[in-house]
Coordinates of C-alpha atoms and ligand atoms in Angstrom, one line a residue:
M7 CA 22.7 -21.4 19.8
A8 CA 22.7 -18.0 17.7
K9 CA 18.7 -16.7 17.6
P10 CA 18.3 -16.2 13.6
D11 CA 17.3 -12.6 12.3
V12 CA 13.8 -12.5 11.0
L13 CA 12.9 -9.4 9.6
L14 CA 9.3 -7.6 10.3
V15 CA 8.0 -5.9 7.3
G16 CA 4.2 -3.3 8.6
A17 CA 3.4 -2.2 12.5
R18 CA 5.3 -3.0 15.2
K19 CA 2.2 -5.5 16.5
P20 CA 1.7 -6.7 21.0
V21 CA 1.5 -10.2 20.0
I22 CA 4.3 -10.6 17.0
V23 CA 7.0 -8.5 19.2
G24 CA 6.1 -10.7 22.3
G25 CA 5.5 -13.8 20.5
L26 CA 8.6 -12.9 18.3
D27 CA 11.5 -11.5 20.0
P28 CA 12.2 -13.8 23.2
N29 CA 13.3 -15.5 20.5
V30 CA 15.0 -14.1 17.2
T31 CA 16.9 -11.6 16.2
L32 CA 14.1 -8.8 15.2
H33 CA 14.9 -5.9 12.2
H34 CA 12.1 -3.5 12.0
W35 CA 12.1 -2.8 8.1
L36 CA 9.6 0.5 8.9
E37 CA 12.1 1.8 11.7
V38 CA 15.5 1.2 9.4
K39 CA 15.9 5.0 7.5
D40 CA 19.0 3.9 5.4
K41 CA 17.1 0.5 3.7
D42 CA 20.1 0.4 1.2
A43 CA 22.6 0.0 3.7
F44 CA 20.8 -2.2 5.9
V45 CA 20.3 -4.8 3.1
K46 CA 24.2 -4.5 2.1
E47 CA 25.1 -5.1 6.4
N48 CA 22.4 -7.9 7.1
G49 CA 21.1 -8.3 3.8
E50 CA 22.3 -12.1 3.9
K51 CA 22.0 -12.6 6.9
I52 CA 17.4 -12.5 7.7
R53 CA 15.9 -16.6 7.3
A54 CA 12.8 -15.4 7.5
I55 CA 9.6 -12.3 7.3
A56 CA 7.2 -11.7 9.8
V57 CA 4.6 -9.4 7.5
A58 CA 1.9 -7.9 10.2
Y59 CA -1.2 -6.5 7.2
T60 CA -1.7 -7.0 4.7
A61 CA -1.2 -4.1 3.3
D62 CA 2.6 -5.2 3.6
K63 CA 3.6 -6.1 -0.4
V64 CA 6.7 -8.8 -0.5
D65 CA 7.2 -8.4 -4.0
A66 CA 10.7 -10.4 -6.2
A67 CA 12.3 -7.7 -5.8
F68 CA 11.7 -7.3 -2.5
M69 CA 12.8 -10.9 -1.7
Q70 CA 16.2 -11.0 -3.4
R71 CA 17.5 -8.1 -1.2
F72 CA 17.5 -11.3 0.7
P73 CA 19.8 -13.8 -0.6
K74 CA 19.4 -16.5 2.4
L75 CA 15.5 -16.2 3.0
E76 CA 14.3 -18.9 4.0
Q77 CA 10.6 -18.3 5.6
I78 CA 7.5 -15.4 5.0
S79 CA 5.0 -15.1 7.9
S80 CA 2.3 -13.7 6.7
F81 CA -0.4 -11.8 8.6
G82 CA -4.8 -12.6 6.7
V83 CA -5.7 -15.4 4.8
G84 CA -5.6 -13.9 1.6
Y85 CA -1.9 -14.1 0.3
D86 CA -1.8 -11.6 -3.4
H87 CA 0.3 -9.3 -1.5
I88 CA 2.8 -11.7 -1.7
D89 CA 4.4 -13.2 -4.4
A90 CA 4.4 -16.7 -3.4
K91 CA 5.0 -18.2 -6.5
W92 CA 8.4 -16.9 -7.1
A93 CA 8.7 -17.4 -3.6
G94 CA 7.8 -20.9 -4.2
A95 CA 10.4 -21.6 -7.1
H96 CA 13.1 -19.9 -5.3
G97 CA 12.7 -22.8 -2.3
I98 CA 10.6 -20.1 0.4
T99 CA 8.3 -21.1 2.3
V100 CA 4.8 -18.4 2.8
T101 CA 2.8 -19.4 5.0
N102 CA -0.8 -17.5 6.1
T103 CA -2.7 -17.2 8.3
P104 CA -6.1 -19.5 8.0
D105 CA -9.2 -20.7 9.7
V106 CA -8.8 -18.1 13.3
L107 CA -10.9 -15.7 11.0
N108 CA -13.4 -17.7 10.0
E109 CA -16.4 -18.0 11.7
E110 CA -15.3 -14.4 11.9
V111 CA -15.7 -13.3 8.4
A112 CA -18.9 -15.1 7.9
D113 CA -20.7 -13.0 10.9
T114 CA -19.5 -10.1 9.5
A115 CA -20.9 -10.8 5.6
L116 CA -24.0 -11.5 6.7
G117 CA -23.8 -8.5 8.8
L118 CA -23.2 -6.7 5.7
L119 CA -26.2 -8.1 3.9
L120 CA -28.3 -7.6 6.2
C121 CA -26.9 -3.7 6.7
T122 CA -27.5 -4.0 2.9
V123 CA -30.5 -5.4 2.0
R124 CA -32.7 -3.9 5.3
E125 CA -31.1 0.0 4.7
F126 CA -29.7 -0.4 9.0
P127 CA -27.3 2.4 8.8
Q128 CA -29.1 4.2 6.3
A129 CA -31.4 4.6 9.2
D130 CA -29.1 5.0 12.0
R131 CA -28.3 8.1 10.0
Y132 CA -31.8 9.0 10.2
V133 CA -31.9 8.7 13.5
R134 CA -29.6 10.4 14.9
A135 CA -30.6 13.7 11.8
G136 CA -33.9 13.8 13.9
K137 CA -35.9 13.4 11.5
W138 CA -38.1 10.1 13.3
T139 CA -39.2 12.4 15.3
K140 CA -40.8 13.7 11.7
A141 CA -42.2 10.5 9.8
Q142 CA -41.6 7.2 9.9
Y143 CA -38.5 6.1 8.2
P144 CA -39.3 4.5 4.5
L145 CA -40.1 0.9 4.4
S146 CA -36.8 -1.1 3.0
K147 CA -37.7 -2.2 -0.7
A148 CA -35.2 -5.1 0.2
T149 CA -36.0 -8.2 1.7
L150 CA -33.7 -11.0 2.5
R151 CA -37.2 -12.9 2.8
N152 CA -37.1 -14.1 -1.1
R153 CA -33.5 -13.6 -2.2
T154 CA -31.2 -16.3 -3.3
V155 CA -27.8 -16.0 -2.5
G156 CA -24.5 -17.2 -5.3
M157 CA -21.8 -17.8 -3.2
V158 CA -18.8 -16.4 -5.2
G159 CA -16.5 -18.9 -3.6
M160 CA -17.2 -21.4 -1.6
G161 CA -13.9 -22.5 0.5
R162 CA -13.6 -22.1 4.6
I163 CA -14.6 -19.0 5.2
G164 CA -18.1 -19.2 2.0
R165 CA -18.9 -22.3 4.1
A166 CA -19.6 -20.5 7.0
I167 CA -21.1 -17.9 5.3
A168 CA -23.7 -20.6 4.0
R169 CA -24.0 -22.1 7.1
R170 CA -25.4 -19.3 8.9
L171 CA -27.7 -18.7 4.9
E172 CA -29.0 -21.9 5.9
A173 CA -30.3 -21.2 9.6
F174 CA -31.6 -17.9 8.1
G175 CA -33.9 -19.7 5.7
V176 CA -31.9 -17.7 2.7
P177 CA -31.3 -20.5 -0.7
V178 CA -27.5 -20.6 -1.0
V179 CA -25.6 -21.9 -4.6
Y180 CA -22.2 -21.4 -5.5
H181 CA -19.9 -20.4 -8.5
S182 CA -16.2 -22.2 -7.7
R183 CA -13.8 -22.9 -10.4
N184 CA -14.4 -27.0 -9.0
P185 CA -17.1 -28.7 -7.0
Q186 CA -16.0 -28.4 -3.8
D187 CA -15.6 -31.4 -1.3
G188 CA -18.3 -32.6 0.0
V189 CA -21.0 -29.2 -0.5
T190 CA -24.0 -30.5 -0.9
Y191 CA -25.1 -26.9 -3.0
K192 CA -25.8 -26.4 -6.8
Y193 CA -22.9 -25.9 -8.3
Y194 CA -22.7 -23.7 -11.1
P195 CA -19.1 -24.4 -13.5
K196 CA -20.3 -20.4 -15.1
L197 CA -20.4 -17.4 -13.1
V198 CA -23.0 -15.2 -15.1
D199 CA -25.1 -18.4 -15.7
M200 CA -25.2 -18.6 -12.1
A201 CA -25.2 -14.7 -11.9
R202 CA -28.4 -14.9 -14.0
D203 CA -30.5 -17.6 -11.8
V204 CA -29.6 -15.8 -8.3
D205 CA -30.8 -11.6 -6.5
T206 CA -28.0 -11.2 -4.8
L207 CA -24.1 -12.4 -5.0
M208 CA -21.8 -12.8 -2.4
I209 CA -18.0 -12.8 -3.1
I210 CA -15.6 -14.1 -0.9
V211 CA -12.6 -16.1 -3.7
P212 CA -8.8 -15.3 -3.1
G213 CA -7.6 -11.5 -4.6
G214 CA -4.9 -12.0 -7.5
A215 CA -4.8 -12.4 -11.2
S216 CA -7.2 -15.6 -11.4
T217 CA -9.6 -12.9 -10.4
K218 CA -9.0 -10.5 -10.9
N219 CA -12.0 -8.0 -12.4
M220 CA -14.3 -11.6 -12.5
I221 CA -17.1 -10.0 -10.9
N222 CA -17.6 -7.8 -15.2
A223 CA -20.4 -5.8 -16.9
E224 CA -21.9 -8.6 -18.2
V225 CA -22.3 -10.6 -14.5
L226 CA -23.9 -7.6 -13.3
K227 CA -25.9 -7.0 -15.9
A228 CA -27.2 -11.2 -15.8
L229 CA -27.5 -9.9 -12.2
G230 CA -30.4 -7.6 -12.7
A231 CA -32.4 -5.0 -11.5
D232 CA -32.8 -6.3 -8.2
G233 CA -29.2 -7.7 -7.8
I234 CA -27.4 -6.9 -4.4
V235 CA -23.3 -7.5 -5.0
I236 CA -21.5 -8.2 -1.4
N237 CA -17.4 -8.4 -1.7
M238 CA -15.9 -9.5 1.3
A239 CA -12.9 -11.4 -1.2
R240 CA -10.9 -7.9 -2.5
G241 CA -11.1 -4.8 -4.5
S242 CA -9.4 -6.6 -7.1
V243 CA -12.7 -9.5 -7.4
I244 CA -15.2 -6.7 -9.5
D245 CA -14.5 -4.5 -12.3
E246 CA -15.1 -1.1 -10.1
A247 CA -16.0 1.3 -13.1
A248 CA -18.6 -1.8 -14.2
L249 CA -20.3 -1.4 -10.7
I250 CA -20.2 2.0 -10.6
D251 CA -22.3 2.6 -13.8
A252 CA -24.8 -0.5 -12.7
L253 CA -25.1 1.2 -9.5
K254 CA -25.4 4.1 -10.8
N255 CA -27.5 3.8 -14.3
R256 CA -29.9 1.7 -11.7
T257 CA -29.7 -2.0 -13.6
I258 CA -28.3 -3.2 -10.0
F259 CA -30.1 -2.7 -6.7
S260 CA -27.5 -1.8 -4.4
A261 CA -24.2 -3.2 -3.8
G262 CA -22.4 -4.3 -0.1
L263 CA -18.4 -3.7 -0.2
D264 CA -15.6 -4.3 2.4
V265 CA -12.7 -4.1 0.7
F266 CA -11.8 -2.0 -2.6
A267 CA -9.7 -1.4 -5.0
K268 CA -6.8 1.3 -4.3
E269 CA -7.8 0.5 -0.4
P270 CA -8.2 3.2 1.9
E271 CA -8.9 5.4 -0.8
V272 CA -13.1 4.7 -1.8
P273 CA -13.8 5.9 -5.3
A274 CA -16.1 9.9 -4.8
E275 CA -18.6 8.1 -6.6
L276 CA -19.2 5.2 -4.7
L277 CA -19.0 7.9 -1.7
A278 CA -21.6 9.7 -3.3
M279 CA -24.3 7.2 -3.1
D280 CA -26.3 6.9 0.0
N281 CA -28.1 3.6 -1.0
I282 CA -25.0 1.9 -0.7
V283 CA -23.0 0.1 2.6
L284 CA -19.6 0.9 2.8
F285 CA -17.0 -1.4 5.3
P286 CA -13.6 0.1 6.1
H287 CA -11.9 -4.1 5.4
L288 CA -13.3 -4.9 9.1
G289 CA -13.5 -8.7 7.9
S290 CA -12.2 -10.2 11.0
S291 CA -11.3 -7.0 12.8
S292 CA -12.2 -7.9 16.6
E293 CA -9.1 -8.2 18.8
V294 CA -9.6 -11.7 19.3
T295 CA -9.0 -12.6 15.8
R296 CA -7.1 -10.7 14.9
A297 CA -4.9 -11.6 18.5
A298 CA -5.5 -15.2 16.5
M299 CA -4.0 -14.2 13.8
D300 CA -1.2 -12.2 14.6
Q301 CA -0.9 -15.7 17.3
L302 CA -0.3 -17.7 14.2
V303 CA 1.9 -15.1 12.3
V304 CA 4.5 -16.1 15.3
D305 CA 3.6 -19.7 15.3
N306 CA 4.7 -20.5 11.6
I307 CA 8.1 -18.4 12.7
L308 CA 8.8 -20.3 15.4
A309 CA 8.1 -23.6 13.9
W310 CA 11.4 -22.6 11.3
A311 CA 12.7 -21.6 13.7
S312 CA 13.3 -25.2 16.2
G313 CA 14.0 -26.8 12.5
K314 CA 9.8 -27.5 12.5
P315 CA 7.3 -27.9 9.2
P316 CA 4.8 -25.4 8.6
L317 CA 1.9 -25.5 10.9
T318 CA 0.1 -23.2 7.6
P319 CA 1.8 -23.7 4.1
V320 CA 0.3 -21.5 1.0
P321 CA -0.7 -23.9 -2.4
E322 CA 2.4 -22.0 -4.2
T323 CA 4.9 -22.7 -1.7
P324 CA 4.3 -26.8 -0.3
Y325 CA 7.0 -28.2 2.7
P326 CA 9.3 -29.3 2.4
P327 CA 10.7 -27.0 -0.8
K328 CA 12.5 -27.7 -3.9
R329 CA 16.3 -26.2 -3.5
Ligands
NAP405 P1 -10.1 -20.7 0.2 O1 -10.5 -21.7 1.7 O2 -8.8 -20.9 -0.5 O3 -11.9 -20.8 -0.7 C1 -11.4 -20.0 -1.8 C2 -12.0 -20.5 -2.8 O4 -12.3 -19.1 -3.8 C3 -12.4 -22.0 -3.1 O5 -13.8 -22.3 -3.1 C4 -12.0 -22.1 -4.1 O6 -12.0 -22.8 -5.0 C5 -12.3 -20.4 -5.0 N1 -11.7 -19.8 -6.3 C6 -10.2 -20.0 -5.9 N2 -9.9 -18.4 -7.2 C7 -11.4 -19.4 -7.7 C8 -11.5 -19.0 -9.2 N3 -10.2 -18.1 -10.4 N4 -12.8 -18.5 -9.5 C9 -13.6 -18.5 -8.5 N5 -13.6 -19.3 -7.6 C10 -12.2 -19.5 -7.1 O7 -10.0 -18.7 0.7 P2 -11.0 -18.7 2.2 O8 -9.9 -19.0 3.9 O9 -12.0 -18.8 2.6 O10 -10.4 -17.2 2.0 C11 -11.1 -16.4 1.1 C12 -10.4 -14.6 0.5 O11 -10.7 -14.0 1.1 C13 -9.0 -14.6 1.0 O12 -8.0 -15.0 -0.2 C14 -9.5 -12.8 1.2 O13 -9.0 -12.2 0.2 C15 -10.7 -13.3 1.7 N6 -11.3 -12.7 3.1 C16 -11.6 -11.1 3.3 C17 -11.3 -10.9 4.4 C18 -12.0 -9.2 4.3 O14 -11.8 -9.2 6.1 N7 -13.3 -9.3 3.8 C19 -10.8 -11.8 6.0 C20 -10.2 -13.0 5.0 C21 -10.4 -13.3 3.2 P3 -11.6 -23.7 -6.5 O15 -9.8 -22.9 -5.9 O16 -11.8 -24.5 -7.2 O17 -11.9 -22.5 -7.6
8YV406 C1 -7.0 -8.7 6.8 C2 -8.1 -10.1 4.9 O1 -8.0 -8.3 8.3 O2 -6.6 -12.6 6.0 C3 -7.5 -11.7 5.1 O3 -7.1 -11.8 3.7 O4 -8.0 -9.7 4.2 C4 -8.6 -9.6 6.5 O5 -8.4 -10.5 7.6 C5 -7.5 -7.4 6.6 O6 -5.8 -7.8 5.0 C6 -6.9 -6.2 7.2 O7 -5.4 -5.7 7.3

């Protein structure tokens, strides 16, 4: 039987290319010089797309170029870079890579929280600058010891973060659109009410229209002067201008950010602040976890290629698709 034609959008990652190459005819979109000529020649042949990074956008206009498209296997649990609603309405299945990254991202979230509260990156810079020989590093003003963490999102990763916080003896409450099955932490239907009652927000919701700028000036004001915001979700979830204002005017205490509105660009105002902690979107970025995510991209394509149901379809594209 002829191998199906699959388009790889994004970089040649060894696990993805190694897993797909023997089983499908793989085309590399990044390496195509004349995109229009490629589509003219191969557009009708491409039946599946593999997406290598969450920075690689797949919108309706792109999908329309491939009229026989059946499957998009995307890297990352977040899929706000794919127009899944459009895909669902056009009989295309979208898959993501959930669960295999939960513990890694939760570890990073706790690391970012501790770095932000106890100023560990600043202390490291202090030692390297030779300042310790002259004076002790100042005591940190903040501590985790008297904090309550309000989780914004209590899904797969949120629960892994909450478990860690419990082990640290930190009280946890949460906000999401609905109370989550089997979760016993106090639930807040309104984000601003939770922000008023806690001093720390841990954000781990999906990106996209429904969460855009949900952490706004009102929420930051409610959080208050001891407030710390940790964003592990997507940059779009925070109104970045409001956050910068709140940090500049000290209406909140600090922030730890793994994600930004226009990655990899980080606003100059944030770069200039020494009292916050900035990570380069590295929630899941260990070799072992990234390899597991890449493998799931491959496994979803291979399941499709052998006529099996997708392993991890997103809710917008239930299987079997309506065609
Ligand atoms: P998940 O299992 O789908 O959980 C999402 C949670 O967010 C649920 O509790 C959901 O509850 C809540 N939620 C969704 N939309 C909401 C809204 N509009 N308002 C309030 N709450 C909302 O997802 P996950 O696997 O935990 O992943 C969460 C997100 O983390 C991903 O989508 C991705 O953007 C981000 N992420 C970042 C990194 C990183 O490297 N920094 C790594 C992995 C994932 P309801 O549906 O009841 O509202
Ligand atoms: C990725 C992520 O590492 O899974 C997600 O949604 O955000 C991360 O795991 C990140 O998108 C890097 O491309």
